[in-house]
Amino acid sequence: MFVSARSFEEYRAMFSLTDRDLSLRILDCPGGAAGFVSGAGERGIDAVAVDPVYGSDRERLGELALKENEHKHQELLERREDFVWTWFDGPEQYTRSRSRAARAFAADIGKRPERYVAGSLPRLPFAERSFDLVLSSHLLFSYGRQLSEDFHRRSLLELVRVSRWQVRLYPLFLHADSRRYPALDRMRAMLAGYGVTSRVERVEYAFFRGEPEALILECAERSALPKDEPEPVADTGSHDPVRWRHLESPARSGGLP
């Protein structure tokens, strides 16, 4: 796994984000060096990223992502036929877009460090239902061979725990061979046991040669999560470095779209 720098526009396509979705409080988990939170800030969108790499070396992440792009560019030129060129029109556009996102990330994490929180699945440093919409890409399911089913189970429940409305995950296939994650149905059945309904939706984004699908989890009506999972953080003031504005606004306490 490496530090990626996907753009705000890629996120919109990966997760089929509408303008209404972008009016909500959003968590990007894991964020890496993506430009989503930076682009969100420019548009007045309330978004936070969490990633274990947002520690003491966070200032170097943009530089590392740029180096990764340089390495990836040569690979794209040599293996162009192994990728899908419908979103990007070729390796040059890919590299330009990712490099631009990495630079935007580097500038934003320096200017708004409170929007980039150090933390990792399967236990996040946020209170229960801290976010309306949680986005998660290229970790769960993608690394299904490296990460156990138990890690997937606990991580999915944790993403549900911090969401008030939805969790969206992309892609649903293994990074190694583009086959759908084999335990996906078991994960969906497990979530259904806690009142979390789910559906698979096709999205207008593709790069690797797997089915361009996202998993949508409906969290609003969920039941209590198992006792052996991480408990909600009780004191948001001492544990959470970002103010939960939506919890302070009576207008945001009702139903979501």
XYZ file of C-alpha atoms in Angstrom:
257
model
C 0.000 0.000 0.000
C 1.300 3.473 -0.864
C 0.345 7.102 -0.353
C -1.946 8.089 -3.215
C -3.063 11.534 -4.384
C -6.469 11.196 -6.013
C -8.185 14.420 -6.941
C -11.421 16.005 -5.735
C -12.926 15.272 -9.166
C -11.987 11.590 -8.888
C -13.764 11.408 -5.547
C -16.908 12.898 -7.057
C -16.888 10.176 -9.716
C -15.819 7.268 -7.482
C -18.574 7.937 -4.973
C -21.204 9.524 -7.255
C -21.211 12.616 -5.046
C -24.032 15.061 -5.715
C -24.155 18.693 -4.662
C -26.502 17.634 -1.885
C -24.024 15.003 -0.684
C -21.346 17.679 -0.596
C -23.473 19.854 1.679
C -23.004 17.267 4.445
C -20.183 16.662 6.916
C -17.827 14.177 5.258
C -15.000 11.917 6.422
C -12.359 10.548 4.032
C -10.890 7.337 5.481
C -8.082 6.693 4.688
C -7.185 10.032 3.128
C -3.555 9.514 2.106
C -2.306 12.493 0.101
C -5.590 12.917 -1.755
C -6.796 16.338 -2.817
C -10.383 15.765 -1.678
C -10.281 17.684 1.608
C -8.275 20.455 -0.014
C -10.781 20.751 -2.854
C -13.631 20.566 -0.373
C -12.186 23.463 1.614
C -11.939 25.601 -1.509
C -15.654 24.975 -2.116
C -16.793 25.572 1.469
C -17.464 21.858 2.077
C -17.112 20.468 5.597
C -14.673 17.549 5.162
C -12.012 15.834 7.290
C -9.454 13.169 6.382
C -8.029 10.514 8.697
C -4.963 8.385 8.022
C -2.161 6.830 10.099
C 0.379 8.738 7.979
C -0.791 12.085 9.416
C 1.760 11.853 12.182
C 5.106 13.540 12.703
C 6.153 13.238 9.034
C 2.914 14.665 7.619
C 4.751 17.590 5.994
C 6.621 15.173 3.710
C 3.561 13.402 2.360
C 3.020 15.702 -0.595
C 6.631 15.215 -1.657
C 6.330 11.434 -1.276
C 3.156 11.407 -3.355
C 4.881 13.400 -6.116
C 7.727 10.874 -6.151
C 5.186 8.057 -6.318
C 3.587 9.756 -9.319
C 6.943 9.974 -11.086
C 7.503 6.264 -10.519
C 3.954 5.411 -11.560
C 4.205 7.422 -14.773
C 6.901 5.169 -16.179
C 4.875 2.105 -15.224
C 1.822 3.536 -16.997
C 3.845 4.116 -20.160
C 5.176 0.557 -20.101
C 1.879 -1.121 -19.169
C -0.646 1.229 -20.720
C -2.859 -1.642 -21.925
C -3.316 -2.900 -18.346
C -5.370 0.156 -17.344
C -8.730 1.628 -18.323
C -8.485 5.001 -20.070
C -12.028 6.273 -19.821
C -11.657 8.694 -16.917
C -8.093 9.715 -17.807
C -7.276 10.053 -21.491
C -3.742 8.746 -20.988
C -0.694 8.565 -18.677
C 0.139 12.247 -19.137
C -3.244 13.453 -17.887
C -3.133 10.926 -15.025
C 0.242 12.205 -13.851
C -0.733 15.867 -14.174
C -3.951 15.329 -12.206
C -2.328 13.330 -9.407
C 0.606 15.735 -9.111
C -1.764 18.703 -8.909
C -3.745 16.933 -6.173
C -0.548 16.119 -4.230
C 0.523 19.776 -4.297
C -2.930 20.926 -3.194
C -2.831 18.389 -0.345
C 0.618 19.552 0.775
C -0.490 23.185 0.853
C -3.735 22.422 2.678
C -2.306 20.176 5.386
C 0.102 22.981 6.231
C -2.626 25.624 6.247
C -5.447 23.599 7.879
C -3.748 20.813 9.879
C -6.852 20.269 12.027
C -8.582 18.789 8.967
C -6.058 15.927 8.777
C -6.360 13.621 11.785
C -3.932 10.827 12.633
C -5.833 7.573 13.092
C -6.394 4.188 11.538
C -8.943 1.462 11.170
C -10.349 -0.488 12.885
C -10.474 2.190 15.614
C -10.944 5.837 14.714
C -10.503 8.821 17.069
C -14.016 10.170 16.519
C -17.222 10.112 18.511
C -20.217 8.067 17.391
C -22.104 9.573 14.423
C -19.545 12.366 14.038
C -20.036 12.520 10.276
C -22.991 12.398 7.946
C -21.205 10.677 5.058
C -18.077 8.501 5.245
C -16.019 7.743 2.128
C -13.462 4.939 1.983
C -11.452 3.998 -1.079
C -8.681 1.600 -2.045
C -8.136 -0.087 1.320
C -10.987 -2.371 2.343
C -11.737 -4.992 -0.338
C -8.793 -3.744 -2.441
C -6.293 -5.361 -0.072
C -8.454 -8.355 0.717
C -5.514 -10.727 0.452
C -3.378 -8.766 2.887
C -6.091 -7.764 5.380
C -8.073 -10.449 7.201
C -11.836 -10.871 7.157
C -11.869 -9.942 10.831
C -10.104 -6.670 10.021
C -12.698 -5.997 7.327
C -15.550 -6.817 9.703
C -14.283 -4.564 12.498
C -13.381 -1.765 10.084
C -16.767 -1.761 8.391
C -18.503 -1.620 11.764
C -16.240 1.264 12.789
C -17.040 3.240 9.649
C -20.723 2.643 10.359
C -20.239 3.754 13.964
C -18.956 7.212 13.009
C -21.600 7.790 10.311
C -25.079 9.264 10.776
C -26.295 8.514 7.251
C -24.124 6.580 4.793
C -20.786 4.892 4.223
C -19.599 4.522 0.624
C -16.724 2.236 -0.355
C -14.891 1.900 -3.675
C -13.719 -0.304 -5.346
C -15.087 -3.746 -4.523
C -12.376 -5.744 -6.283
C -8.957 -7.001 -5.231
C -6.061 -4.798 -6.230
C -4.016 -7.823 -7.315
C -6.271 -9.363 -9.956
C -9.458 -7.249 -10.239
C -11.729 -10.001 -8.891
C -14.531 -8.961 -6.556
C -13.595 -9.317 -2.893
C -14.653 -12.912 -2.122
C -16.124 -12.209 1.322
C -18.259 -9.266 0.195
C -21.551 -11.107 0.595
C -20.564 -12.276 4.079
C -19.679 -8.709 5.051
C -23.029 -7.436 3.779
C -24.886 -10.172 5.651
C -22.995 -9.308 8.837
C -23.920 -5.643 8.487
C -27.548 -6.513 7.799
C -27.591 -8.218 11.193
C -27.073 -4.771 12.739
C -29.753 -3.122 10.657
C -27.331 -1.717 8.073
C -28.789 -2.273 4.629
C -26.483 -2.132 1.635
C -26.490 -2.020 -2.135
C -23.952 -2.153 -4.945
C -24.045 0.682 -7.472
C -22.120 1.173 -10.683
C -20.144 4.431 -10.836
C -18.759 6.556 -13.655
C -15.122 6.032 -12.753
C -12.629 3.372 -13.769
C -8.876 3.018 -13.871
C -8.021 -0.557 -12.903
C -9.614 -3.396 -14.830
C -12.286 -4.348 -12.317
C -15.999 -3.625 -12.226
C -16.503 0.090 -11.411
C -18.860 -0.437 -8.476
C -19.299 1.130 -5.048
C -20.897 -0.329 -1.926
C -23.419 1.950 -0.199
C -24.181 1.320 3.479
C -27.291 2.884 5.028
C -26.469 3.685 8.651
C -29.314 5.857 9.937
C -31.470 2.976 11.211
C -28.711 0.741 12.518
C -29.062 -1.087 15.799
C -26.481 -1.140 18.591
C -23.078 -2.401 17.516
C -21.434 -5.350 19.256
C -19.973 -4.728 22.703
C -16.519 -5.973 21.784
C -16.115 -3.254 19.125
C -14.476 0.126 19.898
C -16.660 2.244 22.120
C -17.653 5.799 21.098
C -15.321 8.511 22.345
C -17.097 10.163 25.271
C -15.284 13.494 25.498
C -15.107 15.051 22.034
C -13.390 18.136 23.376
C -10.317 16.239 24.583
C -10.200 13.529 21.913
C -11.391 15.144 18.694
C -9.229 17.893 17.148
C -12.065 19.159 14.952
C -15.302 20.810 16.150
C -18.428 18.815 15.282
C -20.439 21.708 13.891
C -23.349 19.568 12.718
C -23.939 18.362 16.292
C -24.275 21.984 17.427
C -26.883 22.925 14.822
C -30.554 22.028 15.508
C -31.204 22.192 11.760
C -28.860 19.271 11.184
C -30.467 16.942 13.726
C -33.247 15.772 11.467
C -33.307 13.285 8.611
C -30.696 13.320 5.864
C -31.228 12.852 2.141
